[in-house]
Tab-separated table of C-alpha atoms and ligand atoms in Angstrom:
chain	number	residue	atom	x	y	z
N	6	UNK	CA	-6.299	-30.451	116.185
N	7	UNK	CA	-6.293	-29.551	112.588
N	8	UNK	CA	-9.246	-29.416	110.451
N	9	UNK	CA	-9.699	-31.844	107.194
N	10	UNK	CA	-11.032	-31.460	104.461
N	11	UNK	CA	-14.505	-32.152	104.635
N	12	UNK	CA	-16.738	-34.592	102.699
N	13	UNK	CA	-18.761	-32.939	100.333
N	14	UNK	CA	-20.908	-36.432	99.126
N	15	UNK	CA	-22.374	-36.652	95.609
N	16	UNK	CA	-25.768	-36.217	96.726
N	17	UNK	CA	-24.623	-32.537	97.965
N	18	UNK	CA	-22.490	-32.024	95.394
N	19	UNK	CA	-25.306	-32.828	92.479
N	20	UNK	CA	-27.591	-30.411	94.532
N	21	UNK	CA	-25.539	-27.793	94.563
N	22	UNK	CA	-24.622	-28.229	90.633
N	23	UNK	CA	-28.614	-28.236	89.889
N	24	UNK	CA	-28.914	-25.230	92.239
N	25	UNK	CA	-25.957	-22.960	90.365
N	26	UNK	CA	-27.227	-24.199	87.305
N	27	UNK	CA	-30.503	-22.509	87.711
N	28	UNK	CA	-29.543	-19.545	89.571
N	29	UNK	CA	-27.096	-18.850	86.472
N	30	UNK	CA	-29.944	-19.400	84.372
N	31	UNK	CA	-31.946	-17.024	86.219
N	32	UNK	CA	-29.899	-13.757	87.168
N	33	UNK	CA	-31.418	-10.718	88.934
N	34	UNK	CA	-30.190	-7.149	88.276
N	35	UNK	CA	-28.999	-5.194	91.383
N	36	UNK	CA	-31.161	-4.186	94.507
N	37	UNK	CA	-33.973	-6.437	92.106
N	38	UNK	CA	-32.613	-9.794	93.340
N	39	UNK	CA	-36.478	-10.972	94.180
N	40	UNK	CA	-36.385	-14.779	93.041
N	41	UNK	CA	-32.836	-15.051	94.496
N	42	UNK	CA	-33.559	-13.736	97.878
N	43	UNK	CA	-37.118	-16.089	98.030
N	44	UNK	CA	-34.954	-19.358	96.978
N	45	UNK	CA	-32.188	-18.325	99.569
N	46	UNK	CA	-34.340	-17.883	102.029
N	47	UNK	CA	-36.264	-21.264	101.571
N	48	UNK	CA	-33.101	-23.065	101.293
N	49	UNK	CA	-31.852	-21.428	104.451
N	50	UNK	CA	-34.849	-22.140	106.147
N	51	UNK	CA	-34.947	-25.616	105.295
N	52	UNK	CA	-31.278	-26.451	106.887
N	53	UNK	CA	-33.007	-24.503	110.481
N	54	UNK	CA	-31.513	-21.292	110.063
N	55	UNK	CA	-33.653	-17.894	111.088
N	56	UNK	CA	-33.794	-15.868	107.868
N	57	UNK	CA	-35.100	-12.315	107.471
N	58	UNK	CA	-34.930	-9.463	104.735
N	59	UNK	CA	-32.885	-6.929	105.388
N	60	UNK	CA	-31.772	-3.708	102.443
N	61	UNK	CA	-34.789	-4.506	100.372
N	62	UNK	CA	-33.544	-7.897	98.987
N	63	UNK	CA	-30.755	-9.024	100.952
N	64	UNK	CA	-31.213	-12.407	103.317
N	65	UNK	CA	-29.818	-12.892	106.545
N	66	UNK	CA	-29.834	-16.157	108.139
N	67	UNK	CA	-28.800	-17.011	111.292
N	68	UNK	CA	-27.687	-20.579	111.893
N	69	UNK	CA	-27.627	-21.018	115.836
N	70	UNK	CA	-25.783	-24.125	117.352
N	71	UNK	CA	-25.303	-23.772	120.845
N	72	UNK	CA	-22.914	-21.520	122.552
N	73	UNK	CA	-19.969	-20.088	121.243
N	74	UNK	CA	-18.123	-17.885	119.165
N	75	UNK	CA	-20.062	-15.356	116.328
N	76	UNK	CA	-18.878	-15.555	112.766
N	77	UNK	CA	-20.277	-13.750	109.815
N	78	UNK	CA	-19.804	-14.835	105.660
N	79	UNK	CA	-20.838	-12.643	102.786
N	80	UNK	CA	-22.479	-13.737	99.921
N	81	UNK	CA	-23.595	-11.131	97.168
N	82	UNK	CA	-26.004	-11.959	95.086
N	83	UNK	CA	-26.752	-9.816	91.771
N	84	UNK	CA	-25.827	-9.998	88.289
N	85	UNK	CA	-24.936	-7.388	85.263
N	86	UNK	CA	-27.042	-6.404	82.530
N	87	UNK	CA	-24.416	-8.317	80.229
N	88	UNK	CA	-26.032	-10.486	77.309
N	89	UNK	CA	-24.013	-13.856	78.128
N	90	UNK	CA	-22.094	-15.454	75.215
N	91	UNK	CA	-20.709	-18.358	76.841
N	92	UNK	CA	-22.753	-21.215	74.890
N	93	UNK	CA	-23.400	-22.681	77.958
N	94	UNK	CA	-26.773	-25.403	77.947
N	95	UNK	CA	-27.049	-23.341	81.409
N	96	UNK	CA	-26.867	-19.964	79.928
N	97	UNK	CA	-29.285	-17.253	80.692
N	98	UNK	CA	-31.656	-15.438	78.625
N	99	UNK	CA	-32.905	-13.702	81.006
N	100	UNK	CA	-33.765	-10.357	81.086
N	101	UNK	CA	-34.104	-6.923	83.387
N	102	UNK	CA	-35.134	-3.513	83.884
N	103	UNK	CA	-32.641	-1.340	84.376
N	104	UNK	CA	-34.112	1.434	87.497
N	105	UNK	CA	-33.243	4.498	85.684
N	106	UNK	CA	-35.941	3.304	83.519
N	107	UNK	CA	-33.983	4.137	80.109
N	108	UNK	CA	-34.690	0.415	78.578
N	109	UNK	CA	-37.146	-1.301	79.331
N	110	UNK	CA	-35.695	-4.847	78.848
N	111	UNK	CA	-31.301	-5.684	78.827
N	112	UNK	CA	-29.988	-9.058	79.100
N	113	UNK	CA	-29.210	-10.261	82.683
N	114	UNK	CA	-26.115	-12.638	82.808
N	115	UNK	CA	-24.608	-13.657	86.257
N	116	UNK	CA	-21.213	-12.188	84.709
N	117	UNK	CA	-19.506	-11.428	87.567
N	118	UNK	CA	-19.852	-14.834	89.264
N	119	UNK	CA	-21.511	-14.679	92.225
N	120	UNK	CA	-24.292	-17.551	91.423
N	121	UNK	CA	-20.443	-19.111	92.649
N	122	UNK	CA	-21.069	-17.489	95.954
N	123	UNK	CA	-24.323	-17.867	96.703
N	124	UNK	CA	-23.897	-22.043	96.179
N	125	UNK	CA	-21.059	-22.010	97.794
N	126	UNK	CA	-22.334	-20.355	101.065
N	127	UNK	CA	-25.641	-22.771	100.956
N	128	UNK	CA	-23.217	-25.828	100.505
N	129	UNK	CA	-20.962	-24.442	103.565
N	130	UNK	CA	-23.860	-24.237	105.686
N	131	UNK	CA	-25.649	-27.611	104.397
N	132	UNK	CA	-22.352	-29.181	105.988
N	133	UNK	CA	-22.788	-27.373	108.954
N	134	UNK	CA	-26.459	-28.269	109.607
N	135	UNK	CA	-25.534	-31.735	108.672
N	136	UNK	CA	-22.529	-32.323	111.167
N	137	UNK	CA	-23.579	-30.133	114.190
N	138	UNK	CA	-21.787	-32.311	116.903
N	139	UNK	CA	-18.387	-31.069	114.841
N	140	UNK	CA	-19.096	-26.953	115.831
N	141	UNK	CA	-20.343	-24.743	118.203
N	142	UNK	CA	-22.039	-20.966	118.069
N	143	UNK	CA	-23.478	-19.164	115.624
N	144	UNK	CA	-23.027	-18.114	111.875
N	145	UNK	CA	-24.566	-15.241	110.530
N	146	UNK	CA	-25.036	-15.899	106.488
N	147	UNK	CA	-25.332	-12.531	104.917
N	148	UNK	CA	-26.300	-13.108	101.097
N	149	UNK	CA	-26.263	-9.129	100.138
N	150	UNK	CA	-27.662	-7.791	97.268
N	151	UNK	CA	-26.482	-5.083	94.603
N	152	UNK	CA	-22.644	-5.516	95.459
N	153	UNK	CA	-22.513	-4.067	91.526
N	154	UNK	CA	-24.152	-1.019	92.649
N	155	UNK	CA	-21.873	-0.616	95.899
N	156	UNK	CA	-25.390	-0.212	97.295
N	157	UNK	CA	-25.940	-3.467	99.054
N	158	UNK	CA	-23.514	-3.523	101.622
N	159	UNK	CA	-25.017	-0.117	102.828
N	160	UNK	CA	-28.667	-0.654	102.091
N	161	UNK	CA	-28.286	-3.771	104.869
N	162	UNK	CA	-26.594	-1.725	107.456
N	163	UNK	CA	-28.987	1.070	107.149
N	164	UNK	CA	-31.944	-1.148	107.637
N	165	UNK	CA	-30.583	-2.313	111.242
N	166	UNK	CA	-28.592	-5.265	110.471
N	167	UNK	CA	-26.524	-4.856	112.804
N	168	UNK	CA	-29.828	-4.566	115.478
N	169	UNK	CA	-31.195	-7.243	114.235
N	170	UNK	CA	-28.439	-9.955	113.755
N	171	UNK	CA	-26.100	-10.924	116.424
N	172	UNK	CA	-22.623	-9.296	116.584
N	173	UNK	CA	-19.542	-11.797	114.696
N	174	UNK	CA	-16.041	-11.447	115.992
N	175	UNK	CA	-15.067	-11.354	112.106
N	176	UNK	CA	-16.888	-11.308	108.805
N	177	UNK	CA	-15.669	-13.411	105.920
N	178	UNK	CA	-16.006	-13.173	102.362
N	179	UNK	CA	-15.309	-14.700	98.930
N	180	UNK	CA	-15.033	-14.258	95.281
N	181	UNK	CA	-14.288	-16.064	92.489
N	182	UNK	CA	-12.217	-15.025	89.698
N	183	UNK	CA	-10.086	-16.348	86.303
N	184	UNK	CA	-7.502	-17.696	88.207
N	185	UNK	CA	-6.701	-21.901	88.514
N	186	UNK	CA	-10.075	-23.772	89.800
N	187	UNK	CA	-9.138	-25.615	93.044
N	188	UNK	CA	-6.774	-22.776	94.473
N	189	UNK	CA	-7.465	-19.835	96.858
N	190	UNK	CA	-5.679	-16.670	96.943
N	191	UNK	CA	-5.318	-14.244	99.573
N	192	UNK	CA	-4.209	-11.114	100.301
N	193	UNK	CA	-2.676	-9.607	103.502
N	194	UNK	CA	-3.789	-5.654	104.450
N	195	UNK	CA	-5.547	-3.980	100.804
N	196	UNK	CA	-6.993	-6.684	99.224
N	197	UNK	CA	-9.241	-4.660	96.644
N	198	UNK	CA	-8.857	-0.863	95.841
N	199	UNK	CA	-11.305	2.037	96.975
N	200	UNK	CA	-13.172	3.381	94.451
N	201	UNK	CA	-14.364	7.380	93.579
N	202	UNK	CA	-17.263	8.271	90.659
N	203	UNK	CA	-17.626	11.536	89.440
N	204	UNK	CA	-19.857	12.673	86.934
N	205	UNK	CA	-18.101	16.190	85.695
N	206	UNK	CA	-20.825	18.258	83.838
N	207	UNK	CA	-18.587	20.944	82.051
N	208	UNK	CA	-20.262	24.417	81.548
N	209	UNK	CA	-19.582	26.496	78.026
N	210	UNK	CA	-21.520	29.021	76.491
N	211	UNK	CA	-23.150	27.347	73.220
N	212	UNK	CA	-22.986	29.018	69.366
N	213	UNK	CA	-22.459	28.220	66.249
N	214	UNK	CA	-19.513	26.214	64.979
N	215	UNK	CA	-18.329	28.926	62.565
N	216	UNK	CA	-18.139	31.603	64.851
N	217	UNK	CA	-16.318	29.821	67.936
N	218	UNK	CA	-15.133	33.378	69.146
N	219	UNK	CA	-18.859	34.117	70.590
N	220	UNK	CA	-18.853	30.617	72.489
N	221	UNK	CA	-16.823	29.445	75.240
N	222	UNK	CA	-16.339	25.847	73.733
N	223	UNK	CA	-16.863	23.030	76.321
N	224	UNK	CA	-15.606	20.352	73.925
N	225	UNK	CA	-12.159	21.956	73.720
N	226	UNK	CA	-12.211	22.687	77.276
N	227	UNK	CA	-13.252	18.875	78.667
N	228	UNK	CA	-10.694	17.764	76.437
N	229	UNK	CA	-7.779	19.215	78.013
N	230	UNK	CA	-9.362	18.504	81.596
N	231	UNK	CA	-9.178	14.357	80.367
N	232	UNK	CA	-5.686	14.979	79.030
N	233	UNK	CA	-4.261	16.567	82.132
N	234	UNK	CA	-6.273	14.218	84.764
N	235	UNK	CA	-3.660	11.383	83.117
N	236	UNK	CA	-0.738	13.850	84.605
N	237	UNK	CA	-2.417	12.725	88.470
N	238	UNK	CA	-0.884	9.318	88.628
N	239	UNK	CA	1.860	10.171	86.249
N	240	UNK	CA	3.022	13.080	87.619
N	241	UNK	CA	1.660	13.623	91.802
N	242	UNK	CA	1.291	10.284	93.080
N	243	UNK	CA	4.776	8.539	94.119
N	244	UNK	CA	5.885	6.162	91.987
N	245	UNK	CA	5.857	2.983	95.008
N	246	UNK	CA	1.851	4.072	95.590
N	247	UNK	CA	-0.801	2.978	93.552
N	248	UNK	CA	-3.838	5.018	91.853
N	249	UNK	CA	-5.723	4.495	89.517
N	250	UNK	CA	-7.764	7.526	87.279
N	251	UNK	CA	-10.045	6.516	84.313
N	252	UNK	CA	-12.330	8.767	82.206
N	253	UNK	CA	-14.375	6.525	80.418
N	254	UNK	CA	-17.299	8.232	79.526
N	255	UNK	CA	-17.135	11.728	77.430
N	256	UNK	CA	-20.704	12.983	75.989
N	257	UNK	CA	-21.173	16.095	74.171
N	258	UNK	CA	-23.113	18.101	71.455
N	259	UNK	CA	-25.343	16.865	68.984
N	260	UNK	CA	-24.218	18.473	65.408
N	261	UNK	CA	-20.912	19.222	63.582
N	262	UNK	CA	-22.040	23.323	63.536
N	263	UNK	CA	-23.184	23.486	66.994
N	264	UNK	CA	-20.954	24.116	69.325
N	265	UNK	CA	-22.807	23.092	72.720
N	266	UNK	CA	-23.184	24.590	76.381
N	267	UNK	CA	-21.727	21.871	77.782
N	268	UNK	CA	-19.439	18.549	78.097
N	269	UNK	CA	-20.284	15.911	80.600
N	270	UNK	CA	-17.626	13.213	81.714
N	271	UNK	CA	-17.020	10.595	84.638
N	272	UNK	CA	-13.887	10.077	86.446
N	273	UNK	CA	-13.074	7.003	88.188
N	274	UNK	CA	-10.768	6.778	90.824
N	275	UNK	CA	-8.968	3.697	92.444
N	276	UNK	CA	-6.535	3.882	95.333
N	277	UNK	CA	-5.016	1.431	98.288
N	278	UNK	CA	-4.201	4.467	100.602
N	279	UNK	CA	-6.690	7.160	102.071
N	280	UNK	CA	-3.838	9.861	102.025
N	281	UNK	CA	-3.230	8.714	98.296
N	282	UNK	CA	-7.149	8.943	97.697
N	283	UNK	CA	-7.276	12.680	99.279
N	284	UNK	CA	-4.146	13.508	97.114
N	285	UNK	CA	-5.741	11.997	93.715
N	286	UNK	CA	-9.177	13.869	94.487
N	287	UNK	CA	-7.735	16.654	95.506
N	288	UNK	CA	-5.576	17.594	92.549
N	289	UNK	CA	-8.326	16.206	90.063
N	290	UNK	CA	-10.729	19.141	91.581
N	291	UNK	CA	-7.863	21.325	91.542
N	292	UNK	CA	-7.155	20.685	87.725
N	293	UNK	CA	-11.083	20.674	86.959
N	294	UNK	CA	-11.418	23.989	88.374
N	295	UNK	CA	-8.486	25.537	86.823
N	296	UNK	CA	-9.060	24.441	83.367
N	297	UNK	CA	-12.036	25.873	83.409
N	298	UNK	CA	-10.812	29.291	84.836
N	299	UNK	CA	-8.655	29.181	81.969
N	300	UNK	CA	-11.027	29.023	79.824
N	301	UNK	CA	-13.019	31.331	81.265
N	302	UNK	CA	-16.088	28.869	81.961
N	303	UNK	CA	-18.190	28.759	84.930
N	304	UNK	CA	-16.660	26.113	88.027
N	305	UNK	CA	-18.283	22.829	86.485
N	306	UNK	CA	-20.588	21.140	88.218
N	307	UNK	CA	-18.873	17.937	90.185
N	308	UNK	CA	-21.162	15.144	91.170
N	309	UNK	CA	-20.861	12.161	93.269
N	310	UNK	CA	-21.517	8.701	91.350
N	311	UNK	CA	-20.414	6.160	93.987
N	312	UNK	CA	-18.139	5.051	96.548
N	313	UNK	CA	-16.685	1.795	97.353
N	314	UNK	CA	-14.290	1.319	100.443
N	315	UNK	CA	-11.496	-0.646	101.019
N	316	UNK	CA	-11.342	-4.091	100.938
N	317	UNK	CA	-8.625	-4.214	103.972
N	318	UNK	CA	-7.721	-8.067	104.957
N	319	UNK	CA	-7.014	-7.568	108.686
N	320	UNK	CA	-3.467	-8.592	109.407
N	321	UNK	CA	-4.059	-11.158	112.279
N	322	UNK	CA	-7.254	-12.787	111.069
N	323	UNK	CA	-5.859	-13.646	107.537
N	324	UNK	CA	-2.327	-14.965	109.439
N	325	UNK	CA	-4.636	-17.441	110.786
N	326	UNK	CA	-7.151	-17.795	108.364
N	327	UNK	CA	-4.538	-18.564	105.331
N	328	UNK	CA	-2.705	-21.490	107.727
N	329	UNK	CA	-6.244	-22.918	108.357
N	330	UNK	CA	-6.714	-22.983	104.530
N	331	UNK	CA	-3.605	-24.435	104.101
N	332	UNK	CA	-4.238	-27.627	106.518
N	333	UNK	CA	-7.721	-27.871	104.621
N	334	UNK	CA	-6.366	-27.620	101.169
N	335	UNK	CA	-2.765	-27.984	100.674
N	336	UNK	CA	0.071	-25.432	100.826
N	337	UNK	CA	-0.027	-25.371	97.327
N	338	UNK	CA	-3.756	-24.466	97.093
N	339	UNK	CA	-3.300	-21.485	98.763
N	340	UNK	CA	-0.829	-18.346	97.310
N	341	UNK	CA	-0.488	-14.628	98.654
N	342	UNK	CA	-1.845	-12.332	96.460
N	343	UNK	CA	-0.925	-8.750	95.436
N	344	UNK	CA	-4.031	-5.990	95.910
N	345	UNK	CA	-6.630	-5.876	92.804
N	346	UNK	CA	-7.661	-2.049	91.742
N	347	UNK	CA	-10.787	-3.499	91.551
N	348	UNK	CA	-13.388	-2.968	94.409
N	349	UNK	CA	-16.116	-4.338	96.565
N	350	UNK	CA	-18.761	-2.843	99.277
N	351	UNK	CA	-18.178	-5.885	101.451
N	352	UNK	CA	-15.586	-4.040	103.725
N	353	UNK	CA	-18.638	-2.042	104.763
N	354	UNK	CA	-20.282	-5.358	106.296
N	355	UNK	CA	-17.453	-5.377	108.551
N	356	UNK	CA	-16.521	-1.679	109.364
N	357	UNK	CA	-20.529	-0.591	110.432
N	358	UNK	CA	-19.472	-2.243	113.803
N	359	UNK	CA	-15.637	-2.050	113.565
N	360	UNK	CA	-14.751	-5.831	113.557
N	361	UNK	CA	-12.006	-7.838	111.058
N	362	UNK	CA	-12.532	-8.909	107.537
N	363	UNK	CA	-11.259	-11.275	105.436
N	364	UNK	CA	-11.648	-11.540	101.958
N	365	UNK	CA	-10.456	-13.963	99.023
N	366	UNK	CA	-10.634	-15.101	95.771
N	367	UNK	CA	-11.207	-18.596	94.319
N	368	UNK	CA	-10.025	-19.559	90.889
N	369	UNK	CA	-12.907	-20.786	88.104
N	370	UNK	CA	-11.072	-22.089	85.239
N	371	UNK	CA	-9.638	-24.977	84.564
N	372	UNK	CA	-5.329	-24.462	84.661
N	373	UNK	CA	-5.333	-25.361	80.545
N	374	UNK	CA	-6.986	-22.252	80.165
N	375	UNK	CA	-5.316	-19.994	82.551
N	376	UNK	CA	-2.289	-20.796	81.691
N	377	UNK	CA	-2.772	-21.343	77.855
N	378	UNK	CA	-2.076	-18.972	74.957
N	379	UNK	CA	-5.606	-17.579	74.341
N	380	UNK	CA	-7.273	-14.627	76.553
N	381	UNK	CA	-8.407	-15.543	79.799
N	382	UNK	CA	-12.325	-14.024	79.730
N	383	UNK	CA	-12.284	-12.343	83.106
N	384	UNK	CA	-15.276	-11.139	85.531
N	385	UNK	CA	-17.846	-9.307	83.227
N	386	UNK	CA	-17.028	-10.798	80.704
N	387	UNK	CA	-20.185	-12.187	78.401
N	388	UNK	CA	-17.405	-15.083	77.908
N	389	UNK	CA	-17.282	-15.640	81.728
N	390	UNK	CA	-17.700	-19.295	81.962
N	391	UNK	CA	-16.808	-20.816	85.427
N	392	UNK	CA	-15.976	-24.743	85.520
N	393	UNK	CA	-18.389	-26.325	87.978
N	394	UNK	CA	-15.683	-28.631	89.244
N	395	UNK	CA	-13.205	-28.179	91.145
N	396	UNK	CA	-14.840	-24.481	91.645
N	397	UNK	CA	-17.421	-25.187	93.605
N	398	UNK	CA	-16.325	-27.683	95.976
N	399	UNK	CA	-13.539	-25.404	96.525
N	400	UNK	CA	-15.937	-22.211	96.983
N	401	UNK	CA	-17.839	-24.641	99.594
N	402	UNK	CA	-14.619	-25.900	101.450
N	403	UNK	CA	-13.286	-22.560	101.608
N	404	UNK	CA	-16.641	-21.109	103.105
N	405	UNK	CA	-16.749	-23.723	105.475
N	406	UNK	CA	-12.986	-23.700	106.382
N	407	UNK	CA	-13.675	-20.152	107.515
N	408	UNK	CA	-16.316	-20.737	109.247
N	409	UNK	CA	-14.997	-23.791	111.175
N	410	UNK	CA	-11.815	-22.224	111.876
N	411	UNK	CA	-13.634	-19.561	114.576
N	412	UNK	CA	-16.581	-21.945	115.807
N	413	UNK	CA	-15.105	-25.533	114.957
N	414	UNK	CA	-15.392	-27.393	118.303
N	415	UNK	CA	-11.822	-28.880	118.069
N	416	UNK	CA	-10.341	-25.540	117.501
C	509	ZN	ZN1	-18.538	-7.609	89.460
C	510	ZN	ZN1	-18.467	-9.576	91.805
């Protein structure tokens, strides 16, 4: 029997708009998402589910109804030290510390959207504790912290997640993003890229400016390393694959007459493939260390930033999953989507104990503004202003759609 659409109510629905309200209002920087995790967990707790910390301040909580199947959905949590210009009566003006310490207060905005995700998973599993003659088993609600970071993911599976909570046959999760408010889209294999940080730190020998014969000039020499990293994708990876390589950051010297000792960049690498990904970090060492032999520098120093993996939408479980969303919603709420080059830790959730994933995106704006003639703000953005309607009863349905799909009782 299909599944319908379920019935939000107003009184849930006004809950759930006073609860994103104030969790926009009140953002938390990554891996520092204190207040969030204590009002997740009391909400949690409220609707009978067995919560615990796990990664410093991620929540799991286990919502147990009877026997069954095991299904796990993703929340993240954090925000971005983004000063929010939205003009919002909701906006925040909230503040953080950043961890490397180098300011000692940024603006906090919930930029990226996930105040979305967290409401929508606590409205997914209000309906759940509300109807529990409609399902059967267990749903492990995973609201992970510093996704921004691509720490949190990890930071829960190294503190024993996996020991601790029980085993799902899949693990869902969602994001939203500028796209129409009401409509899902979905990807089928890559859904979001890998990702690869280097920090570069570029060795010369230093002098003065006028007498650039003594020095081995790390300026110069960084600079032709950035131009010839563009020659990676343009030149080495084949034209049907996708990669992505940005330098974004380029720091040296101090003074017009100083030549310095060194240059210090980052290189950021996106990629669908891991035989793409090998090829891309393979010829940007290569080029690194050549450039510098030709200049006659020292082998730079090549540092590890981060990592994200691959967001990979397993093949059978979104077949299934995307015709469930389609009964729920409408054929026309629901459209394939291409692979993002941006990326996510969530894929890690999922791969620690080698089950499927699934992973969407719900649209936040209303279709006046996608689809009209000024700039669509996107994730990040300080202008990134999510409608509350039909978002969130969309982000809710969609959570619970997944859900119900694996332990629905009619299914
Ligand atoms: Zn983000
Ligand atoms: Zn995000």
């Amino acid at each position: 029997m299909p599944l319908s659409r379920p019935t939000i109510g107003e009184d849930l629905q006004a809950d759930l708009h006073d609860l994103y309200r104030h969790l926009h209002r009140h953002p938390e920087l990554s891996m520092q998402e204190h207040a969030t995790a204590d009002l997740i967990a009391e909400r949690m707790t409220a609707l009978g589910a067995e919560t615990f910390r796990c990664g410093g301040t991620g929540v799991v909580a286990v919502q147990r109804n009877g026997d069954g199947p095991v299904v796990a959905f993703r929340a993240d949590t954090d925000g971005l030290p983004v000063a929010e210009e939205t003009g919002l009566d909701y906006a925040s003006t909230a503040t953080g510390t950043l961890r490397d310490g180098a300011d000692s207060a940024v603006p906090v905005m919930h930029a990226c959207g996930h105040d979305t995700h967290i409401a929508s998973a606590i409205g997914a599993a209000t309906l759940l504790a509300r109807d529990t003659g409609s399902w059967s088993g267990t749903v492990v609600w995973l609201f992970q912290p510093g996704e921004e970071t691509a720490e949190g993911a990890a930071a829960m599976v190294a503190d024993g997640l996996w020991d601790s909570a029980p085993h799902p046959e899949v693990v869902y999760g969602q994001h939203v993003w500028p796209g129409t408010a009401g409509t899902l889209e979905v990807a089928t294999g890559p859904a979001m890229a890998m990702a690869d940080s280097w920090k570069v730190t570029v060795r010369g020998r230093g002098g003065h400016g006028s007498q650039p014969h003594t020095t081995i000039d790390p300026v110069v020499l960084a600079a032709h390393m950035v131009v010839r990293l563009q020659t990676v994708t343009a030149r080495e990876v084949p034209p049907q694959q996708a990669a992505v390589v940005t330098v974004a950051s380029f720091h040296a010297g101090l003074k017009e007459n100083i030549i310095p000792a060194e240059a210090v960049f980052t290189v950021n690498v996106r990629s669908l493939d891991t035989e793409v990904r090998e090829k891309v970090l393979e010829a940007i060492r290569r080029i690194i260390t050549a450039e510098a032999q030709a200049s006659g520098a020292p082998e730079p120093l090549v540092e590890e930033t981060y990592r994200f993996p691959l967001t990979d939408n397993d093949e059978a479980a979104t077949g299934a999953l995307v015709t469930t969303f389609r009964e729920v919603l409408g054929e026309d709420a629901v459209k394939a989507a291409a692979p993002v080059m941006g990326s996510e830790d969530f894929g890690t959730l999922a791969s620690a104990i080698g089950v499927p994933a699934v992973y969407w995106f719900f649209g936040g704006l209303p279709p006046e503004v996608v689809d009209g003639d000024e700039p669509v703000p996107s994730n990040h953005s300080p202008h990134f202003a999510p409608v509350l309607e039909p978002t969130l009863s969309t982000g809710v349905t969609a959570a619970w759609t997944a859900v119900m799909s694996r332990v629905g009782s009619q299914r």
